[in-house]
PDB file of C-alpha atoms in Angstrom:
ATOM      1  CA  GLY B  18     -12.600 -26.130 -33.539  1.00  0.00           C
ATOM      2  CA  GLN B  19     -11.299 -22.829 -35.156  1.00  0.00           C
ATOM      3  CA  GLN B  20     -11.761 -19.492 -33.622  1.00  0.00           C
ATOM      4  CA  LEU B  21     -11.583 -16.215 -34.854  1.00  0.00           C
ATOM      5  CA  ASN B  22      -8.962 -13.584 -33.420  1.00  0.00           C
ATOM      6  CA  GLN B  23     -11.113 -10.923 -31.935  1.00  0.00           C
ATOM      7  CA  SER B  24      -9.619  -7.596 -30.434  1.00  0.00           C
ATOM      8  CA  PRO B  25      -9.857  -6.316 -28.061  1.00  0.00           C
ATOM      9  CA  GLN B  26     -10.759  -8.660 -25.374  1.00  0.00           C
ATOM     10  CA  SER B  27     -12.381  -5.924 -23.303  1.00  0.00           C
ATOM     11  CA  MET B  28     -12.834  -2.269 -23.370  1.00  0.00           C
ATOM     12  CA  PHE B  29     -13.566   0.425 -20.726  1.00  0.00           C
ATOM     13  CA  ILE B  30     -14.798   3.564 -22.321  1.00  0.00           C
ATOM     14  CA  GLN B  31     -16.551   6.824 -21.254  1.00  0.00           C
ATOM     15  CA  GLU B  32     -20.019   7.533 -22.540  1.00  0.00           C
ATOM     16  CA  GLY B  33     -19.749   9.388 -25.787  1.00  0.00           C
ATOM     17  CA  GLU B  34     -16.753   7.811 -27.039  1.00  0.00           C
ATOM     18  CA  ASP B  35     -16.268   6.123 -30.000  1.00  0.00           C
ATOM     19  CA  VAL B  36     -15.290   2.537 -30.091  1.00  0.00           C
ATOM     20  CA  SER B  37     -13.643   0.128 -32.571  1.00  0.00           C
ATOM     21  CA  MET B  38     -13.120  -3.721 -32.586  1.00  0.00           C
ATOM     22  CA  ASN B  39     -12.139  -6.118 -35.092  1.00  0.00           C
ATOM     23  CA  CYS B  40     -11.799  -9.861 -35.749  1.00  0.00           C
ATOM     24  CA  THR B  41      -9.137 -11.246 -38.118  1.00  0.00           C
ATOM     25  CA  SER B  42      -8.517 -14.860 -39.521  1.00  0.00           C
ATOM     26  CA  SER B  43      -5.946 -16.641 -41.580  1.00  0.00           C
ATOM     27  CA  SER B  44      -8.869 -18.001 -43.813  1.00  0.00           C
ATOM     28  CA  ILE B  45     -10.880 -16.334 -46.418  1.00  0.00           C
ATOM     29  CA  PHE B  46     -14.855 -15.708 -45.429  1.00  0.00           C
ATOM     30  CA  ASN B  47     -17.811 -15.206 -47.501  1.00  0.00           C
ATOM     31  CA  THR B  48     -19.934 -13.679 -44.742  1.00  0.00           C
ATOM     32  CA  TRP B  49     -19.306 -11.977 -41.728  1.00  0.00           C
ATOM     33  CA  LEU B  50     -21.769 -11.290 -38.916  1.00  0.00           C
ATOM     34  CA  TRP B  51     -21.732  -9.227 -35.645  1.00  0.00           C
ATOM     35  CA  TYR B  52     -23.519 -10.087 -32.746  1.00  0.00           C
ATOM     36  CA  LYS B  53     -24.093  -8.492 -29.165  1.00  0.00           C
ATOM     37  CA  GLN B  54     -24.960 -10.323 -26.170  1.00  0.00           C
ATOM     38  CA  GLU B  55     -26.298  -8.799 -22.920  1.00  0.00           C
ATOM     39  CA  PRO B  56     -26.084 -10.818 -19.445  1.00  0.00           C
ATOM     40  CA  GLY B  57     -28.856 -13.638 -19.379  1.00  0.00           C
ATOM     41  CA  GLU B  58     -29.429 -13.178 -23.095  1.00  0.00           C
ATOM     42  CA  GLY B  59     -28.565 -14.860 -26.523  1.00  0.00           C
ATOM     43  CA  PRO B  60     -26.507 -13.081 -29.006  1.00  0.00           C
ATOM     44  CA  VAL B  61     -28.374 -10.855 -31.207  1.00  0.00           C
ATOM     45  CA  LEU B  62     -27.512  -9.891 -34.919  1.00  0.00           C
ATOM     46  CA  LEU B  63     -26.450  -6.432 -35.420  1.00  0.00           C
ATOM     47  CA  ILE B  64     -25.016  -6.271 -38.961  1.00  0.00           C
ATOM     48  CA  ALA B  65     -24.565  -8.945 -41.499  1.00  0.00           C
ATOM     49  CA  LEU B  66     -21.820  -8.252 -44.174  1.00  0.00           C
ATOM     50  CA  TYR B  67     -21.851 -10.418 -47.623  1.00  0.00           C
ATOM     51  CA  LYS B  68     -19.178  -8.577 -49.840  1.00  0.00           C
ATOM     52  CA  ALA B  69     -15.639  -7.893 -49.726  1.00  0.00           C
ATOM     53  CA  GLY B  70     -15.542  -3.848 -49.105  1.00  0.00           C
ATOM     54  CA  GLU B  71     -19.051  -3.688 -48.010  1.00  0.00           C
ATOM     55  CA  LEU B  72     -19.461  -0.967 -45.290  1.00  0.00           C
ATOM     56  CA  THR B  73     -23.005  -1.089 -43.437  1.00  0.00           C
ATOM     57  CA  SER B  74     -24.472   0.578 -40.861  1.00  0.00           C
ATOM     58  CA  ASN B  75     -27.369   0.088 -38.284  1.00  0.00           C
ATOM     59  CA  GLY B  76     -28.084   3.160 -36.403  1.00  0.00           C
ATOM     60  CA  ARG B  77     -24.638   4.424 -34.499  1.00  0.00           C
ATOM     61  CA  LEU B  78     -23.065   0.834 -35.624  1.00  0.00           C
ATOM     62  CA  THR B  79     -20.801   0.663 -38.612  1.00  0.00           C
ATOM     63  CA  ALA B  80     -19.495  -2.532 -39.706  1.00  0.00           C
ATOM     64  CA  GLN B  81     -16.914  -3.317 -42.839  1.00  0.00           C
ATOM     65  CA  PHE B  82     -16.093  -6.348 -44.528  1.00  0.00           C
ATOM     66  CA  GLY B  83     -12.236  -6.466 -45.023  1.00  0.00           C
ATOM     67  CA  ILE B  84     -11.001  -6.349 -48.810  1.00  0.00           C
ATOM     68  CA  THR B  85      -8.868  -9.343 -48.056  1.00  0.00           C
ATOM     69  CA  ARG B  86     -12.236 -11.228 -46.802  1.00  0.00           C
ATOM     70  CA  LYS B  87     -10.155 -12.228 -43.831  1.00  0.00           C
ATOM     71  CA  ASP B  88     -11.089  -9.626 -41.400  1.00  0.00           C
ATOM     72  CA  SER B  89     -14.014  -7.348 -40.213  1.00  0.00           C
ATOM     73  CA  PHE B  90     -14.480  -4.180 -38.237  1.00  0.00           C
ATOM     74  CA  LEU B  91     -17.198  -2.803 -35.865  1.00  0.00           C
ATOM     75  CA  ASN B  92     -17.378   0.742 -35.116  1.00  0.00           C
ATOM     76  CA  ILE B  93     -19.936   2.127 -32.345  1.00  0.00           C
ATOM     77  CA  SER B  94     -20.123   6.026 -32.500  1.00  0.00           C
ATOM     78  CA  ALA B  95     -21.062   8.142 -29.390  1.00  0.00           C
ATOM     79  CA  SER B  96     -21.565   5.275 -27.124  1.00  0.00           C
ATOM     80  CA  ILE B  97     -24.022   5.088 -24.264  1.00  0.00           C
ATOM     81  CA  PRO B  98     -24.721   3.075 -21.106  1.00  0.00           C
ATOM     82  CA  SER B  99     -26.909   0.671 -23.064  1.00  0.00           C
ATOM     83  CA  ASP B 100     -23.929  -0.261 -25.267  1.00  0.00           C
ATOM     84  CA  VAL B 101     -22.599  -2.551 -22.502  1.00  0.00           C
ATOM     85  CA  GLY B 102     -22.451  -6.121 -23.373  1.00  0.00           C
ATOM     86  CA  ILE B 103     -20.201  -8.721 -25.381  1.00  0.00           C
ATOM     87  CA  TYR B 104     -19.750  -8.182 -28.905  1.00  0.00           C
ATOM     88  CA  PHE B 105     -18.942 -11.352 -31.185  1.00  0.00           C
ATOM     89  CA  CYS B 106     -18.066 -11.660 -34.773  1.00  0.00           C
ATOM     90  CA  ALA B 107     -18.774 -14.745 -36.695  1.00  0.00           C
ATOM     91  CA  GLY B 108     -17.513 -15.708 -40.036  1.00  0.00           C
ATOM     92  CA  LEU B 109     -18.903 -18.280 -42.559  1.00  0.00           C
ATOM     93  CA  ARG B 110     -16.053 -19.856 -44.909  1.00  0.00           C
ATOM     94  CA  SER B 111     -16.113 -20.145 -48.514  1.00  0.00           C
ATOM     95  CA  SER B 112     -15.245 -23.878 -48.116  1.00  0.00           C
ATOM     96  CA  GLY B 113     -18.793 -24.809 -48.650  1.00  0.00           C
ATOM     97  CA  THR B 114     -19.270 -26.245 -45.423  1.00  0.00           C
ATOM     98  CA  TYR B 115     -22.259 -24.364 -43.754  1.00  0.00           C
ATOM     99  CA  LYS B 116     -20.710 -23.702 -40.396  1.00  0.00           C
ATOM    100  CA  TYR B 117     -20.023 -20.210 -38.682  1.00  0.00           C
ATOM    101  CA  ILE B 118     -16.868 -19.561 -36.719  1.00  0.00           C
ATOM    102  CA  PHE B 119     -17.079 -17.374 -33.775  1.00  0.00           C
ATOM    103  CA  GLY B 120     -15.006 -14.888 -32.221  1.00  0.00           C
ATOM    104  CA  THR B 121     -14.066 -14.892 -28.528  1.00  0.00           C
ATOM    105  CA  GLY B 122     -15.967 -11.368 -27.921  1.00  0.00           C
ATOM    106  CA  THR B 123     -15.065  -8.117 -26.853  1.00  0.00           C
ATOM    107  CA  ARG B 124     -16.550  -7.017 -23.509  1.00  0.00           C
ATOM    108  CA  LEU B 125     -17.514  -3.296 -23.690  1.00  0.00           C
ATOM    109  CA  LYS B 126     -18.074  -1.370 -20.429  1.00  0.00           C
ATOM    110  CA  VAL B 127     -19.306   2.111 -20.942  1.00  0.00           C
ATOM    111  CA  LEU B 128     -18.617   4.643 -17.950  1.00  0.00           C
ATOM    112  CA  ALA B 129     -21.307   7.239 -17.507  1.00  0.00           C
TER     113      ALA B 129
ATOM    114  CA  GLU C 238     -42.937 -13.024 -32.379  1.00  0.00           C
ATOM    115  CA  ALA C 239     -40.535 -14.471 -34.239  1.00  0.00           C
ATOM    116  CA  GLN C 240     -38.259 -16.341 -32.173  1.00  0.00           C
ATOM    117  CA  VAL C 241     -36.121 -19.614 -30.992  1.00  0.00           C
ATOM    118  CA  THR C 242     -37.187 -20.566 -27.553  1.00  0.00           C
ATOM    119  CA  GLN C 243     -35.425 -22.991 -25.438  1.00  0.00           C
ATOM    120  CA  ASN C 244     -36.243 -24.929 -22.286  1.00  0.00           C
ATOM    121  CA  PRO C 245     -35.272 -25.057 -19.605  1.00  0.00           C
ATOM    122  CA  ARG C 246     -33.223 -21.679 -18.922  1.00  0.00           C
ATOM    123  CA  TYR C 247     -31.415 -23.064 -16.078  1.00  0.00           C
ATOM    124  CA  LEU C 248     -30.650 -26.767 -15.066  1.00  0.00           C
ATOM    125  CA  ILE C 249     -28.913 -28.529 -12.210  1.00  0.00           C
ATOM    126  CA  THR C 250     -28.432 -32.383 -12.192  1.00  0.00           C
ATOM    127  CA  VAL C 251     -25.965 -34.725 -11.129  1.00  0.00           C
ATOM    128  CA  THR C 252     -23.587 -36.907 -12.970  1.00  0.00           C
ATOM    129  CA  GLY C 253     -25.378 -39.663 -15.392  1.00  0.00           C
ATOM    130  CA  LYS C 254     -28.924 -38.477 -15.032  1.00  0.00           C
ATOM    131  CA  LYS C 255     -30.173 -38.210 -18.590  1.00  0.00           C
ATOM    132  CA  LEU C 256     -31.589 -34.918 -19.623  1.00  0.00           C
ATOM    133  CA  THR C 257     -33.045 -33.226 -22.689  1.00  0.00           C
ATOM    134  CA  VAL C 258     -32.940 -29.445 -23.487  1.00  0.00           C
ATOM    135  CA  THR C 259     -35.579 -28.588 -25.888  1.00  0.00           C
ATOM    136  CA  CYS C 260     -35.108 -25.865 -28.623  1.00  0.00           C
ATOM    137  CA  SER C 261     -38.392 -24.514 -30.903  1.00  0.00           C
ATOM    138  CA  GLN C 262     -38.333 -22.096 -33.692  1.00  0.00           C
ATOM    139  CA  ASN C 263     -41.437 -20.528 -35.317  1.00  0.00           C
ATOM    140  CA  MET C 264     -39.911 -19.090 -38.287  1.00  0.00           C
ATOM    141  CA  ASN C 265     -39.750 -22.130 -40.562  1.00  0.00           C
ATOM    142  CA  HIS C 266     -36.053 -22.490 -40.582  1.00  0.00           C
ATOM    143  CA  GLU C 267     -34.397 -25.180 -42.184  1.00  0.00           C
ATOM    144  CA  TYR C 268     -31.217 -24.905 -40.632  1.00  0.00           C
ATOM    145  CA  MET C 269     -30.867 -25.478 -36.575  1.00  0.00           C
ATOM    146  CA  SER C 270     -27.754 -25.544 -34.319  1.00  0.00           C
ATOM    147  CA  TRP C 271     -26.435 -26.108 -30.882  1.00  0.00           C
ATOM    148  CA  TYR C 272     -23.589 -24.407 -29.417  1.00  0.00           C
ATOM    149  CA  ARG C 273     -21.970 -24.509 -25.916  1.00  0.00           C
ATOM    150  CA  GLN C 274     -20.360 -21.196 -24.748  1.00  0.00           C
ATOM    151  CA  ASP C 275     -17.516 -21.465 -22.192  1.00  0.00           C
ATOM    152  CA  PRO C 276     -15.426 -18.386 -20.723  1.00  0.00           C
ATOM    153  CA  GLY C 277     -12.355 -17.751 -23.261  1.00  0.00           C
ATOM    154  CA  LEU C 278     -13.483 -20.392 -25.683  1.00  0.00           C
ATOM    155  CA  GLY C 279     -16.436 -18.527 -27.400  1.00  0.00           C
ATOM    156  CA  LEU C 280     -19.265 -20.266 -29.117  1.00  0.00           C
ATOM    157  CA  ARG C 281     -18.423 -23.630 -30.046  1.00  0.00           C
ATOM    158  CA  GLN C 282     -20.964 -25.868 -32.377  1.00  0.00           C
ATOM    159  CA  ILE C 283     -21.926 -29.200 -31.007  1.00  0.00           C
ATOM    160  CA  TYR C 284     -24.292 -30.529 -33.557  1.00  0.00           C
ATOM    161  CA  TYR C 285     -26.527 -28.936 -36.577  1.00  0.00           C
ATOM    162  CA  SER C 286     -29.142 -29.872 -38.842  1.00  0.00           C
ATOM    163  CA  MET C 287     -29.851 -28.869 -42.595  1.00  0.00           C
ATOM    164  CA  ASN C 288     -33.124 -30.081 -42.297  1.00  0.00           C
ATOM    165  CA  VAL C 289     -35.470 -32.412 -41.374  1.00  0.00           C
ATOM    166  CA  GLU C 290     -33.988 -35.857 -40.370  1.00  0.00           C
ATOM    167  CA  VAL C 291     -30.542 -34.336 -41.484  1.00  0.00           C
ATOM    168  CA  THR C 292     -28.155 -33.795 -38.631  1.00  0.00           C
ATOM    169  CA  ASP C 293     -24.353 -33.804 -38.367  1.00  0.00           C
ATOM    170  CA  LYS C 294     -21.395 -33.070 -35.969  1.00  0.00           C
ATOM    171  CA  GLY C 295     -20.097 -30.065 -35.076  1.00  0.00           C
ATOM    172  CA  ASP C 296     -16.906 -29.212 -33.646  1.00  0.00           C
ATOM    173  CA  VAL C 297     -17.555 -30.878 -29.927  1.00  0.00           C
ATOM    174  CA  PRO C 298     -20.320 -33.588 -30.520  1.00  0.00           C
ATOM    175  CA  GLU C 299     -18.911 -36.118 -27.979  1.00  0.00           C
ATOM    176  CA  GLY C 300     -21.507 -36.638 -25.017  1.00  0.00           C
ATOM    177  CA  TYR C 301     -24.256 -35.077 -26.995  1.00  0.00           C
ATOM    178  CA  LYS C 302     -27.240 -36.506 -29.169  1.00  0.00           C
ATOM    179  CA  VAL C 303     -29.818 -34.392 -31.217  1.00  0.00           C
ATOM    180  CA  SER C 304     -32.636 -35.400 -33.436  1.00  0.00           C
ATOM    181  CA  ARG C 305     -34.515 -33.511 -36.174  1.00  0.00           C
ATOM    182  CA  LYS C 306     -38.129 -35.129 -36.446  1.00  0.00           C
ATOM    183  CA  GLU C 307     -39.900 -31.986 -37.343  1.00  0.00           C
ATOM    184  CA  LYS C 308     -38.934 -28.532 -38.735  1.00  0.00           C
ATOM    185  CA  ARG C 309     -39.431 -26.470 -35.788  1.00  0.00           C
ATOM    186  CA  ASN C 310     -37.759 -28.880 -32.917  1.00  0.00           C
ATOM    187  CA  PHE C 311     -34.438 -29.863 -32.407  1.00  0.00           C
ATOM    188  CA  PRO C 312     -33.836 -30.874 -29.039  1.00  0.00           C
ATOM    189  CA  LEU C 313     -30.385 -31.667 -27.466  1.00  0.00           C
ATOM    190  CA  ILE C 314     -29.840 -34.802 -25.356  1.00  0.00           C
ATOM    191  CA  LEU C 315     -27.269 -35.499 -22.820  1.00  0.00           C
ATOM    192  CA  GLU C 316     -27.510 -39.428 -22.050  1.00  0.00           C
ATOM    193  CA  SER C 317     -25.377 -39.370 -19.040  1.00  0.00           C
ATOM    194  CA  PRO C 318     -23.931 -36.037 -18.258  1.00  0.00           C
ATOM    195  CA  SER C 319     -20.454 -35.242 -16.685  1.00  0.00           C
ATOM    196  CA  PRO C 320     -19.386 -32.280 -14.928  1.00  0.00           C
ATOM    197  CA  ASN C 321     -17.250 -31.356 -18.002  1.00  0.00           C
ATOM    198  CA  GLN C 322     -20.511 -30.716 -19.592  1.00  0.00           C
ATOM    199  CA  THR C 323     -21.312 -27.671 -17.384  1.00  0.00           C
ATOM    200  CA  SER C 324     -21.850 -24.962 -19.662  1.00  0.00           C
ATOM    201  CA  LEU C 325     -24.037 -22.138 -21.082  1.00  0.00           C
ATOM    202  CA  TYR C 326     -25.990 -23.801 -24.201  1.00  0.00           C
ATOM    203  CA  PHE C 327     -27.691 -21.977 -27.046  1.00  0.00           C
ATOM    204  CA  CYS C 328     -29.892 -23.217 -29.845  1.00  0.00           C
ATOM    205  CA  ALA C 329     -29.881 -21.254 -32.967  1.00  0.00           C
ATOM    206  CA  SER C 330     -31.623 -21.384 -36.264  1.00  0.00           C
ATOM    207  CA  SER C 331     -31.668 -19.900 -39.845  1.00  0.00           C
ATOM    208  CA  PHE C 332     -33.388 -19.885 -43.213  1.00  0.00           C
ATOM    209  CA  THR C 333     -30.487 -21.919 -44.652  1.00  0.00           C
ATOM    210  CA  GLY C 334     -26.952 -23.119 -43.617  1.00  0.00           C
ATOM    211  CA  SER C 335     -25.369 -19.976 -44.852  1.00  0.00           C
ATOM    212  CA  SER C 336     -28.067 -17.289 -43.447  1.00  0.00           C
ATOM    213  CA  PRO C 337     -27.685 -15.373 -40.262  1.00  0.00           C
ATOM    214  CA  LEU C 338     -28.426 -17.191 -37.061  1.00  0.00           C
ATOM    215  CA  HIS C 339     -31.166 -16.298 -34.706  1.00  0.00           C
ATOM    216  CA  PHE C 340     -30.340 -17.237 -31.396  1.00  0.00           C
ATOM    217  CA  GLY C 341     -32.287 -18.588 -28.397  1.00  0.00           C
ATOM    218  CA  ASN C 342     -31.905 -16.846 -24.518  1.00  0.00           C
ATOM    219  CA  GLY C 343     -29.769 -19.937 -23.401  1.00  0.00           C
ATOM    220  CA  THR C 344     -29.911 -22.894 -21.007  1.00  0.00           C
ATOM    221  CA  ARG C 345     -27.397 -22.945 -18.411  1.00  0.00           C
ATOM    222  CA  LEU C 346     -26.413 -26.396 -17.491  1.00  0.00           C
ATOM    223  CA  THR C 347     -24.622 -27.530 -14.125  1.00  0.00           C
ATOM    224  CA  VAL C 348     -23.753 -31.228 -13.909  1.00  0.00           C
ATOM    225  CA  THR C 349     -22.315 -31.933 -10.154  1.00  0.00           C
TER     226      THR C 349
END
């Protein structure tokens, strides 16, 4: 099955730093979702995006729906230790099939 | 509390011994889906259900069965498990096929 290209694969950052990650695809998507997964837990929805160019925030997290509809970006500002986890993007294609395609994840580690 | 509940959380079994992983949601969601998560491969869809009595194959359906007799339940059945089905399994649900997915906490299955 198709996967989204998500980068970077992993990040080690200092507490207080800002983080950026992105997902890209050769296909157009109608919806982009961003999830966070912590050890032993299922993915938890962070932000949902529905329109090209849309910029949405959830606390220190900001995500954008790329203008080409083929990519999306997630930024975390002023990272804290509890931001540790794996962040996934998911895209819903515009073809009419109700199937989300997932990125392979960005593993974030925050050094205090 | 709105949630997707999977059971069991951990399961160790032997090749060929039939097993069922249960999934239940209390949000009156129409859409339910099963995924497996493997290192480097991300989340891959096994089966999904648009509504009661409506199920369809995802990307990796071989060796799995599902049923949707009631709206809230969507069990995953492995008739004859094999070691290549060792994985972390997630059930997810959403209001419709295009709504954001809500995930359960996962079932870690080991087949020896």
